[in-house]
Short mmCIF file of C-alpha atoms in Angstrom, two decimals:
data_model
loop_
_atom_site.label_atom_id
_atom_site.label_comp_id
_atom_site.label_asym_id
_atom_site.label_seq_id
_atom_site.Cartn_x
_atom_site.Cartn_y
_atom_site.Cartn_z
CA MET U 764 -0.09 0.05 0.13
CA THR U 765 2.84 2.51 0.12
CA GLY U 766 3.51 2.31 -3.79
CA SER U 767 6.27 1.47 -5.69
CA SER U 768 9.63 1.83 -4.36
CA GLY U 769 10.90 5.65 -4.38
CA ALA U 770 7.26 6.79 -4.58
CA GLU U 771 7.11 9.15 -1.76
CA ALA U 772 4.43 8.46 1.46
CA VAL U 773 1.99 11.21 1.89
CA VAL U 774 -0.37 12.21 4.71
CA VAL U 775 -3.23 14.62 3.93
CA ARG U 776 -4.09 17.41 6.23
CA VAL U 777 -8.24 18.96 6.39
CA ASP U 778 -8.19 22.42 7.41
CA ARG U 779 -11.65 21.68 9.13
CA ASP U 780 -12.74 25.26 9.73
CA ARG U 781 -12.44 25.76 5.94
CA CYS U 782 -14.29 22.49 4.73
CA ILE U 783 -17.53 23.16 3.46
CA GLY U 784 -18.73 19.57 3.10
CA SER U 785 -18.55 19.34 -0.65
CA GLY U 786 -17.64 15.78 -0.27
CA MET U 787 -16.03 15.97 -3.62
CA CYS U 788 -12.69 14.34 -1.85
CA ALA U 789 -14.55 11.41 -0.69
CA LEU U 790 -15.86 10.58 -4.22
CA SER U 791 -12.53 10.91 -5.94
CA ALA U 792 -10.37 9.26 -3.18
CA PRO U 793 -12.48 7.03 -0.99
CA GLU U 794 -9.58 5.11 0.13
CA SER U 795 -7.91 8.32 1.27
CA LEU U 796 -11.04 10.73 2.73
CA ALA U 797 -14.16 10.10 4.06
CA LEU U 798 -16.75 12.61 5.40
CA ASP U 799 -17.57 12.46 9.13
CA ALA U 800 -21.26 12.63 10.65
CA ASP U 801 -20.83 16.34 10.78
CA GLY U 802 -20.38 16.53 7.22
CA ARG U 803 -16.64 17.57 7.30
CA ALA U 804 -13.74 15.56 5.46
CA ARG U 805 -11.36 13.58 7.39
CA PRO U 806 -8.07 11.54 6.62
CA VAL U 807 -8.72 7.96 6.77
CA ASP U 808 -6.29 5.09 8.02
CA ARG U 809 -2.66 5.36 6.71
CA TYR U 810 -3.49 8.77 5.45
CA ALA U 811 -4.03 10.13 8.58
CA ASP U 812 -0.65 9.38 10.20
CA GLY U 813 1.91 6.96 9.02
CA GLY U 814 1.62 7.82 5.10
CA ALA U 815 0.76 5.84 2.08
CA GLU U 816 0.69 6.13 -1.57
CA LEU U 817 -0.13 9.11 -3.47
CA THR U 818 -2.75 8.14 -6.15
CA ASP U 819 -4.50 10.08 -8.99
CA GLY U 820 -7.64 10.00 -6.64
CA LEU U 821 -5.77 11.69 -4.06
CA ALA U 822 -3.84 14.38 -5.84
CA GLU U 823 -7.37 15.10 -7.74
CA ALA U 824 -9.26 15.45 -4.49
CA VAL U 825 -6.61 18.00 -3.42
CA GLU U 826 -6.76 19.89 -6.68
CA TYR U 827 -10.21 19.94 -7.03
CA CYS U 828 -11.21 20.98 -3.61
CA PRO U 829 -13.79 23.97 -3.64
CA VAL U 830 -12.44 25.75 -0.94
CA GLU U 831 -8.74 24.36 -0.80
CA ALA U 832 -9.07 22.81 2.76
CA LEU U 833 -7.11 19.85 1.79
CA ALA U 834 -3.05 19.76 1.66
CA LEU U 835 -0.53 16.82 0.94
CA HIS U 836 2.63 16.39 3.12
CA SER U 837 5.32 14.35 3.01
CA ALA U 838 5.06 11.72 5.67
CA HIS U 839 8.84 11.85 6.45
CA GLY U 840 9.67 15.07 6.04
CA GLY U 841 6.42 17.06 6.91
CA TYR U 842 6.85 19.48 3.90
CA ARG U 843 4.15 20.24 2.35
CA ILE U 844 3.81 18.80 -1.31
CA ALA U 845 0.51 20.30 -2.64
CA PRO U 846 -1.15 22.82 -3.50
CA ALA U 847 2.38 24.79 -3.77
CA GLU U 848 2.83 27.49 -1.02
CA MET M 255 -41.02 42.75 -23.24
CA SER M 256 -37.38 41.99 -23.78
CA THR M 257 -36.54 46.00 -24.55
CA GLU M 258 -38.37 46.47 -20.95
CA ASN M 259 -35.35 45.16 -19.21
CA SER M 260 -36.35 44.20 -15.86
CA ALA M 261 -39.40 42.77 -13.85
CA THR M 262 -39.78 46.41 -12.04
CA GLY M 263 -43.36 46.78 -11.04
CA ALA M 264 -44.75 43.66 -12.66
CA GLY M 265 -46.82 41.23 -10.65
CA THR M 266 -46.65 42.27 -7.15
CA GLY M 267 -47.45 46.11 -6.92
CA THR M 268 -45.04 48.90 -6.16
CA ALA M 269 -45.83 49.53 -2.40
CA PRO M 270 -42.22 50.48 -0.69
CA LEU M 271 -39.98 47.34 0.43
CA PRO M 272 -37.85 47.41 3.20
CA PRO M 273 -34.19 47.40 2.11
CA MET M 274 -32.38 43.97 2.26
CA HIS M 275 -30.22 44.73 5.30
CA CYS M 276 -33.41 45.34 7.21
CA LEU M 277 -35.50 42.24 6.57
CA ARG M 278 -36.92 40.35 9.67
CA HIS M 279 -35.73 36.45 9.80
CA LEU M 280 -37.42 33.56 10.89
CA GLU M 281 -36.77 33.13 14.72
CA PRO M 282 -34.25 30.20 14.41
CA GLY M 283 -36.04 27.18 16.15
CA PRO M 284 -36.66 23.39 15.58
CA PRO M 285 -37.77 22.22 11.91
CA ARG M 286 -41.25 23.06 11.73
CA LEU M 287 -43.91 22.37 8.65
CA ALA M 288 -45.13 24.85 6.69
CA ALA M 289 -46.34 24.81 3.04
CA LEU M 290 -45.37 25.69 -0.49
CA PRO M 291 -47.56 27.94 -2.72
CA THR M 292 -48.37 24.50 -4.51
CA GLY M 293 -49.56 23.13 -1.34
CA THR M 294 -46.84 20.79 -0.86
CA PRO M 295 -45.57 20.29 2.93
CA VAL M 296 -42.35 21.55 3.42
CA TRP M 297 -39.95 21.58 6.53
CA LEU M 298 -38.62 24.94 7.43
CA VAL M 299 -34.97 24.46 8.95
CA SER M 300 -33.47 27.50 10.48
CA ARG M 301 -30.63 27.14 13.13
CA HIS M 302 -27.38 27.46 11.57
CA ALA M 303 -26.21 23.98 12.82
CA ASP M 304 -29.51 22.28 11.08
CA VAL M 305 -28.86 24.43 7.87
CA ARG M 306 -25.37 23.03 7.64
CA GLN M 307 -26.59 19.71 8.17
CA VAL M 308 -29.41 19.81 5.64
CA LEU M 309 -26.94 21.01 2.70
CA THR M 310 -24.23 18.24 3.70
CA ASP M 311 -25.93 15.09 4.79
CA PRO M 312 -26.38 12.88 1.90
CA ARG M 313 -29.49 11.65 3.02
CA LEU M 314 -30.85 15.00 1.60
CA GLY M 315 -30.30 15.77 -2.15
CA ARG M 316 -31.71 17.99 -5.05
CA ALA M 317 -32.07 15.14 -7.67
CA PRO M 318 -35.32 13.75 -5.44
CA LEU M 319 -36.90 17.06 -5.63
CA TYR M 320 -37.46 16.36 -9.53
CA ALA M 321 -38.10 12.43 -9.18
CA PRO M 322 -40.96 11.09 -10.86
CA ASP M 323 -42.87 10.51 -7.62
CA ALA M 324 -41.82 14.27 -6.43
CA PRO M 325 -44.83 16.68 -5.37
CA PRO M 326 -44.88 20.39 -7.48
CA LEU M 327 -42.30 22.57 -5.86
CA MET M 328 -43.29 25.91 -8.17
CA VAL M 329 -46.38 27.40 -9.27
CA THR M 330 -44.16 28.57 -12.04
CA PRO M 331 -41.01 26.72 -12.67
CA ASN M 332 -37.82 28.71 -13.64
CA ILE M 333 -34.29 27.57 -14.52
CA LEU M 334 -33.59 26.11 -11.03
CA ASP M 335 -36.19 23.38 -11.83
CA ASP M 336 -34.47 22.37 -14.99
CA PRO M 337 -33.58 18.46 -14.05
CA GLN M 338 -30.36 18.90 -16.49
CA SER M 339 -29.15 21.65 -14.43
CA MET M 340 -25.88 20.71 -12.09
CA LEU M 341 -27.96 21.96 -9.48
CA ASN M 342 -30.39 19.08 -9.52
CA ILE M 343 -27.97 16.32 -10.04
CA ASP M 344 -26.18 14.63 -7.12
CA GLY M 345 -23.32 12.22 -6.16
CA THR M 346 -21.22 11.19 -8.80
CA GLU M 347 -22.76 12.24 -11.67
CA HIS M 348 -22.68 15.72 -9.89
CA GLN M 349 -18.82 15.33 -9.29
CA ARG M 350 -18.11 14.68 -12.74
CA LEU M 351 -20.23 17.56 -14.31
CA ARG M 352 -18.81 19.71 -11.45
CA ARG M 353 -15.36 18.36 -12.37
CA THR M 354 -15.47 20.33 -15.64
CA VAL M 355 -15.24 23.43 -14.15
CA GLN M 356 -14.40 23.21 -10.62
CA ARG M 357 -10.42 24.12 -11.14
CA ALA M 358 -11.20 27.28 -12.57
CA PHE M 359 -13.01 28.45 -9.77
CA THR M 360 -10.77 27.20 -6.61
CA PRO M 361 -9.47 30.30 -4.69
CA ARG M 362 -6.03 30.15 -6.23
CA ALA M 363 -7.23 30.02 -9.67
CA ILE M 364 -9.80 33.12 -8.95
CA ALA M 365 -6.80 35.10 -7.17
CA ARG M 366 -5.24 35.01 -10.67
CA TRP M 367 -7.91 36.91 -12.09
CA LYS M 368 -7.37 39.66 -9.48
CA PRO M 369 -5.68 42.37 -11.21
CA TRP M 370 -7.72 42.25 -14.34
CA VAL M 371 -11.04 42.40 -11.99
CA ALA M 372 -9.24 45.58 -10.65
CA SER M 373 -8.73 47.27 -13.91
CA VAL M 374 -12.29 46.62 -15.17
CA VAL M 375 -13.36 48.26 -11.57
CA GLU M 376 -11.10 51.31 -12.22
CA SER M 377 -12.12 51.90 -15.51
CA LEU M 378 -16.06 51.29 -14.55
CA ILE M 379 -15.06 54.06 -11.82
CA ASP M 380 -13.17 56.62 -14.34
CA GLU M 381 -16.52 56.51 -16.46
CA LEU M 382 -18.84 57.01 -13.85
CA ILE M 383 -16.43 60.31 -12.32
CA ASP M 384 -16.23 61.57 -16.19
CA ARG M 385 -20.09 61.55 -16.39
CA GLY M 386 -20.38 63.17 -12.93
CA SER M 387 -22.72 63.64 -10.48
CA PRO M 388 -25.45 62.59 -9.98
CA ALA M 389 -25.25 58.88 -11.67
CA ASP M 390 -26.91 55.65 -11.48
CA ILE M 391 -24.62 53.41 -9.52
CA VAL M 392 -26.60 50.32 -10.81
CA ALA M 393 -26.43 51.19 -14.55
CA ALA M 394 -23.00 52.63 -14.17
CA TYR M 395 -21.19 50.03 -11.68
CA SER M 396 -23.11 47.12 -9.92
CA ARG M 397 -24.45 45.45 -13.13
CA PRO M 398 -21.64 46.11 -15.86
CA LEU M 399 -19.04 44.74 -13.53
CA PRO M 400 -20.27 41.45 -13.21
CA VAL M 401 -21.23 41.07 -16.40
CA ALA M 402 -17.95 42.12 -17.82
CA VAL M 403 -16.28 39.32 -15.52
CA ILE M 404 -18.35 36.70 -16.29
CA SER M 405 -18.25 37.60 -20.08
CA ARG M 406 -14.61 37.59 -20.08
CA LEU M 407 -14.07 34.33 -18.08
CA MET M 408 -16.64 32.56 -20.65
CA GLY M 409 -15.39 34.50 -23.78
CA LEU M 410 -18.74 36.07 -24.39
CA ASP M 411 -17.28 39.19 -25.91
CA ASN M 412 -20.42 39.91 -27.90
CA LEU M 413 -22.90 39.28 -25.17
CA ASP M 414 -25.54 41.92 -25.56
CA SER M 415 -26.56 43.06 -22.10
CA LYS M 416 -30.05 43.86 -22.89
CA ARG M 417 -30.76 40.53 -23.86
CA LEU M 418 -28.56 39.02 -20.91
CA ALA M 419 -30.95 40.92 -18.46
CA HIS M 420 -34.09 39.63 -20.25
CA TRP M 421 -33.00 36.00 -19.99
CA SER M 422 -31.73 36.42 -16.25
CA ASP M 423 -34.92 38.35 -15.37
CA HIS M 424 -36.97 35.34 -16.40
CA ALA M 425 -34.63 32.57 -15.25
CA LEU M 426 -35.04 33.69 -11.79
CA SER M 427 -38.81 34.75 -11.98
CA THR M 428 -41.15 33.77 -9.40
CA THR M 429 -44.24 35.90 -9.94
CA ALA M 430 -42.77 38.42 -12.54
CA PHE M 431 -43.65 36.61 -15.64
CA SER M 432 -46.24 33.75 -16.79
CA ALA M 433 -44.83 30.43 -17.69
CA GLU M 434 -45.33 30.81 -21.09
CA ALA M 435 -43.04 34.00 -21.19
CA ILE M 436 -40.37 31.93 -18.75
CA GLY M 437 -40.57 28.91 -21.29
CA THR M 438 -40.05 31.07 -24.41
CA ALA M 439 -36.93 33.36 -22.73
CA MET M 440 -35.38 29.96 -21.94
CA THR M 441 -35.81 28.28 -25.08
CA GLU M 442 -33.99 31.01 -26.32
CA PHE M 443 -31.38 31.29 -23.65
CA ALA M 444 -30.75 27.43 -24.15
CA ALA M 445 -30.33 28.12 -27.90
CA PHE M 446 -27.73 30.96 -27.37
CA GLY M 447 -25.95 28.30 -24.83
CA ALA M 448 -25.99 25.46 -27.91
CA GLU M 449 -24.57 28.20 -29.99
CA VAL M 450 -21.64 29.03 -27.89
CA ILE M 451 -20.81 25.36 -27.42
CA ALA M 452 -21.07 24.78 -31.23
CA GLU M 453 -18.47 27.64 -31.63
CA ARG M 454 -15.96 26.86 -29.14
CA ARG M 455 -15.99 23.41 -30.31
CA ALA M 456 -15.43 24.40 -33.75
CA ASP M 457 -12.61 27.24 -32.70
CA PRO M 458 -11.51 26.47 -28.77
CA GLY M 459 -9.98 29.41 -26.91
CA GLU M 460 -8.55 30.05 -23.38
CA ASP M 461 -12.02 30.45 -22.03
CA LEU M 462 -13.97 28.75 -19.44
CA VAL M 463 -16.45 27.11 -21.98
CA SER M 464 -13.63 25.68 -24.36
CA SER M 465 -11.81 24.27 -20.99
CA LEU M 466 -15.37 22.69 -19.88
CA LEU M 467 -15.91 21.14 -23.08
CA ALA M 468 -12.45 19.75 -23.31
CA ALA M 469 -13.22 18.03 -19.50
CA ALA M 470 -16.21 17.02 -20.75
CA ALA M 471 -15.08 15.06 -24.15
CA GLU M 472 -12.17 13.37 -21.67
CA ASP M 473 -15.11 12.38 -19.18
CA GLY M 474 -17.57 11.02 -21.81
CA SER M 475 -20.27 10.66 -19.42
CA ILE M 476 -21.92 14.05 -19.64
CA THR M 477 -24.76 14.96 -21.94
CA GLU M 478 -25.21 17.71 -24.56
CA GLY M 479 -28.29 18.96 -22.18
CA GLN M 480 -26.34 19.01 -19.48
CA LEU M 481 -23.58 21.03 -21.06
CA VAL M 482 -26.11 23.48 -22.59
CA ALA M 483 -27.66 23.79 -18.79
CA LEU M 484 -24.15 24.29 -17.48
CA VAL M 485 -23.00 27.27 -19.75
CA ILE M 486 -26.32 29.16 -19.40
CA GLY M 487 -26.33 28.33 -15.69
CA LEU M 488 -22.56 29.76 -15.46
CA VAL M 489 -23.99 32.75 -17.32
CA VAL M 490 -26.72 33.66 -14.98
CA ALA M 491 -25.14 32.77 -11.52
CA GLY M 492 -21.62 34.64 -12.93
CA HIS M 493 -23.44 37.81 -12.81
CA GLU M 494 -27.15 38.09 -11.21
CA THR M 495 -26.18 37.14 -7.66
CA THR M 496 -22.87 39.50 -7.50
CA MET M 497 -24.74 42.52 -9.04
CA THR M 498 -27.55 41.42 -6.52
CA SER M 499 -25.18 41.63 -3.48
CA LEU M 500 -23.31 44.61 -4.82
CA GLY M 501 -26.45 46.67 -5.42
CA ASN M 502 -27.66 45.85 -1.75
CA ALA M 503 -24.56 46.28 -0.11
CA LEU M 504 -24.34 49.89 -1.72
CA VAL M 505 -28.03 50.61 -0.38
CA TYR M 506 -26.60 49.85 3.09
CA LEU M 507 -23.33 51.85 3.01
CA LEU M 508 -24.43 54.77 1.32
CA GLN M 509 -27.06 55.54 3.72
CA ASP M 510 -27.41 53.68 7.14
CA GLY M 511 -24.05 52.43 7.08
CA ARG M 512 -22.35 55.26 5.83
CA ASP M 513 -19.89 55.80 8.69
CA ALA M 514 -18.04 52.83 7.36
CA TRP M 515 -17.13 54.10 4.09
CA GLN M 516 -13.77 55.74 5.03
CA ARG M 517 -12.32 52.85 6.52
CA LEU M 518 -13.63 50.47 3.54
CA ALA M 519 -11.31 52.91 1.39
CA SER M 520 -8.69 52.50 3.77
CA ASP M 521 -7.31 49.04 2.96
CA GLU M 522 -8.20 45.66 1.12
CA ALA M 523 -8.50 43.78 4.33
CA SER M 524 -11.11 46.09 5.73
CA ALA M 525 -13.07 45.58 2.55
CA ALA M 526 -12.63 41.85 2.60
CA ALA M 527 -13.80 41.75 6.29
CA ALA M 528 -17.02 43.91 5.40
CA THR M 529 -17.67 41.82 2.14
CA GLU M 530 -17.74 38.56 4.64
CA GLN M 531 -20.11 40.42 7.24
CA ILE M 532 -22.30 41.69 4.30
CA LEU M 533 -22.65 38.51 2.58
CA ARG M 534 -23.69 37.25 5.67
CA ALA M 535 -26.13 39.75 6.86
CA VAL M 536 -27.93 40.95 4.01
CA PRO M 537 -29.84 38.24 1.79
CA LEU M 538 -30.02 37.96 -1.73
CA GLY M 539 -33.84 37.93 -2.00
CA ASP M 540 -36.95 37.99 0.09
CA VAL M 541 -37.67 34.71 2.05
CA THR M 542 -41.16 34.04 0.51
CA GLU M 543 -43.54 31.39 0.32
CA HIS M 544 -42.14 30.63 -3.18
CA MET M 545 -38.68 30.17 -1.87
CA PRO M 546 -38.56 29.59 1.96
CA GLY M 547 -35.06 28.52 1.83
CA LEU M 548 -32.68 26.21 -0.39
CA LEU M 549 -34.93 23.18 -1.03
CA ARG M 550 -33.70 19.52 -0.16
CA ARG M 551 -35.75 16.33 -0.39
CA THR M 552 -35.01 13.65 1.85
CA VAL M 553 -34.50 9.85 0.60
CA GLU M 554 -34.65 8.22 3.96
CA ASP M 555 -36.17 9.39 7.51
CA VAL M 556 -33.67 12.15 8.83
CA GLU M 557 -33.07 13.54 12.23
CA ILE M 558 -32.91 17.34 12.17
CA GLY M 559 -32.44 19.31 15.07
CA GLY M 560 -34.29 16.80 17.28
CA VAL M 561 -37.13 16.31 15.00
CA VAL M 562 -37.39 13.31 12.63
CA ILE M 563 -38.25 14.23 8.91
CA PRO M 564 -39.51 11.08 7.24
CA ALA M 565 -38.49 10.02 3.86
CA GLY M 566 -39.58 11.73 0.88
CA SER M 567 -39.79 15.20 2.47
CA VAL M 568 -39.46 18.68 0.94
CA VAL M 569 -37.02 20.42 3.29
CA ALA M 570 -36.11 24.20 3.07
CA ALA M 571 -32.65 25.28 4.53
CA ASP M 572 -33.23 29.24 5.39
CA THR M 573 -29.80 30.39 5.18
CA GLY M 574 -31.06 33.89 5.87
CA ALA M 575 -32.05 32.83 9.36
CA ALA M 576 -29.19 30.51 9.86
CA ASN M 577 -27.08 33.70 8.98
CA GLN M 578 -28.62 35.84 11.86
CA ASP M 579 -29.08 32.85 14.36
CA PRO M 580 -28.11 34.63 17.69
CA GLU M 581 -26.70 31.36 19.21
CA VAL M 582 -24.03 31.89 16.59
CA PHE M 583 -24.04 35.37 15.39
CA THR M 584 -24.96 38.90 16.82
CA GLY M 585 -26.19 39.94 13.71
CA ASP M 586 -25.46 43.62 13.98
CA LEU M 587 -23.70 45.20 10.91
CA ARG M 588 -23.01 48.40 12.60
CA THR M 589 -20.65 47.16 15.34
CA GLU M 590 -19.56 44.13 13.60
CA LEU M 591 -18.97 45.07 9.82
CA PHE M 592 -15.24 44.74 10.16
CA SER M 593 -15.15 41.72 12.57
CA PRO M 594 -14.28 38.14 11.33
CA LEU M 595 -17.13 36.13 11.18
CA ALA M 596 -18.07 34.13 14.25
CA ALA M 597 -18.55 30.90 12.08
CA PRO M 598 -18.88 30.08 8.39
CA MET M 599 -21.53 31.75 7.03
CA LEU M 600 -24.22 29.77 4.67
CA THR M 601 -24.95 32.37 1.95
CA PHE M 602 -23.24 30.01 -0.70
CA GLY M 603 -24.56 27.06 0.88
CA ALA M 604 -22.37 24.09 2.17
CA GLY M 605 -22.20 20.61 0.98
CA PRO M 606 -21.96 19.11 -2.68
CA HIS M 607 -23.83 22.29 -4.24
CA HIS M 608 -21.87 24.89 -2.58
CA CYS M 609 -21.66 27.74 -4.72
CA LEU M 610 -19.18 27.25 -7.57
CA GLY M 611 -18.62 31.05 -7.67
CA ALA M 612 -17.97 31.95 -4.00
CA TRP M 613 -14.57 33.09 -4.34
CA LEU M 614 -15.03 35.12 -7.85
CA ALA M 615 -17.95 37.01 -5.88
CA ARG M 616 -16.15 37.75 -2.95
CA MET M 617 -13.56 39.10 -4.94
CA GLU M 618 -15.33 41.16 -7.00
CA LEU M 619 -17.54 42.62 -4.18
CA GLU M 620 -14.02 43.60 -2.11
CA LEU M 621 -12.55 45.09 -4.86
CA ALA M 622 -15.70 46.98 -5.94
CA LEU M 623 -15.96 48.21 -2.41
CA HIS M 624 -12.92 49.02 -1.82
CA ARG M 625 -11.92 50.77 -4.89
CA LEU M 626 -15.42 53.03 -5.08
CA ALA M 627 -14.72 54.15 -1.45
CA ARG M 628 -11.15 55.30 -2.11
CA ARG M 629 -12.10 57.12 -5.38
CA LEU M 630 -15.23 58.79 -4.41
CA PRO M 631 -14.84 59.46 -0.48
CA ALA M 632 -18.09 61.89 -0.58
CA LEU M 633 -20.46 59.20 -2.50
CA ARG M 634 -23.69 58.99 -1.13
CA MET M 635 -27.26 57.86 -1.79
CA ALA M 636 -29.11 60.94 -3.47
CA ASP M 637 -32.67 59.86 -2.42
CA PRO M 638 -34.25 58.20 0.53
CA VAL M 639 -34.04 54.53 0.81
CA GLU M 640 -38.01 54.44 0.74
CA ASP M 641 -38.01 55.49 -2.77
CA VAL M 642 -35.54 52.57 -3.96
CA ASP M 643 -36.93 51.08 -7.45
CA TRP M 644 -36.65 47.62 -6.64
CA ARG M 645 -36.76 44.56 -8.75
CA ARG M 646 -39.65 42.41 -8.13
CA GLY M 647 -41.17 39.15 -8.43
CA LEU M 648 -37.76 37.27 -8.94
CA LEU M 649 -35.76 35.11 -6.47
CA THR M 650 -33.36 37.77 -5.95
CA ARG M 651 -34.23 41.34 -4.98
CA SER M 652 -32.05 44.51 -5.67
CA PRO M 653 -32.21 47.88 -6.82
CA ASP M 654 -33.12 48.41 -10.38
CA SER M 655 -31.40 51.89 -10.31
CA LEU M 656 -29.88 53.82 -7.45
CA ARG M 657 -29.38 57.42 -8.07
CA VAL M 658 -25.91 58.53 -6.11
CA ILE M 659 -24.10 61.75 -5.31
CA TRP M 660 -20.56 62.94 -4.62
#
């Protein structure tokens, strides 16, 4: 689940104050993001802490979030990968 | 009809109406039953947390409002009742459609337009000053600005503003026009949309229509009817609501809220804060029996605010009431205009159908208020607010004209 060798493991962070619960991320990347009972997004499983493979669906979720509430970070270095600062 | 430009005076009389910043809202409380003008029962939801739930909970949707078993919603349907519209599609199908345009409307994408929008704002103010005081600020500023912005974004350089106003008024009519008149206008508007699509397919450019067509072609699941509805929906939504919000903001700021004008001029951050508060506290339209809130329909039993609402019920989320919920907001524009919001406002909705153009609208309003206050520090309304000539019988209400002096 951590992807091919050399691919960097990522975690995704949700700014829950910004999140408007569009649900687009949970539809694009159901393996990485889900909607909580309060309608806001939350990272699931290894995407919350340990880190896992950056999938196309997750990259799309981050790019398409209507309020830019999602950020990808390196699981190890901690630095932000997307969106660009 | 088309040359008369607006719905003013049609249908609902010409008695003075309160300005939008003075509307009384439903006292927030538990969901309660009322009825639409068609007799269909509707659950009115008014508290901030409950409204947010209605808009984000997947057990409520827009598509079920137009399912074969759905009860009648509108006496005279308008563009919001088109089942092919993005607004009335839910779930994965909705996401695929929204995906064709979403990338152009993220905060970052919109921020790239800022210098250009500022230049449009400045040139409209130049023309206003050249023509001199008094002036109609709606004709000179609050109407042409959003029209210019959406026209440029969509590459509609030759769009006739009179035709656009005619289509938009019919698109959002409640009582202003007959079903036949609305039907005719919407057929013409759809033909215009289809023509724009055909042109861009033949000769793609850098505009939003070209990029959404490319994304739709790649997706492969989107119908022609959905594309036409999306294009004309963007044209209407892209200017009508911003024009309404800016017009009503000026009604407030150039009279009752005039004390704030100097600070609006001082810096963009103040204008940004004021924009958020105005968007929260000044609704786009009257809450009427025609539109008691943003409508959804339950697909199963759902508990909202302690009340179990049965499957198949129509629910109206009253964002205006939620935006004034005293548990969350103080509601006082006079003292709070430059304060950060105590909680997210619901003016743009929430959930899957959260307004696509929210960031564009915010940017236009911020720039429009800040630059106007900076260039015309003495600007004020020429006539008492009781004399405002309102656009009537539509889902939105704003001044049809507004005489100002400086």
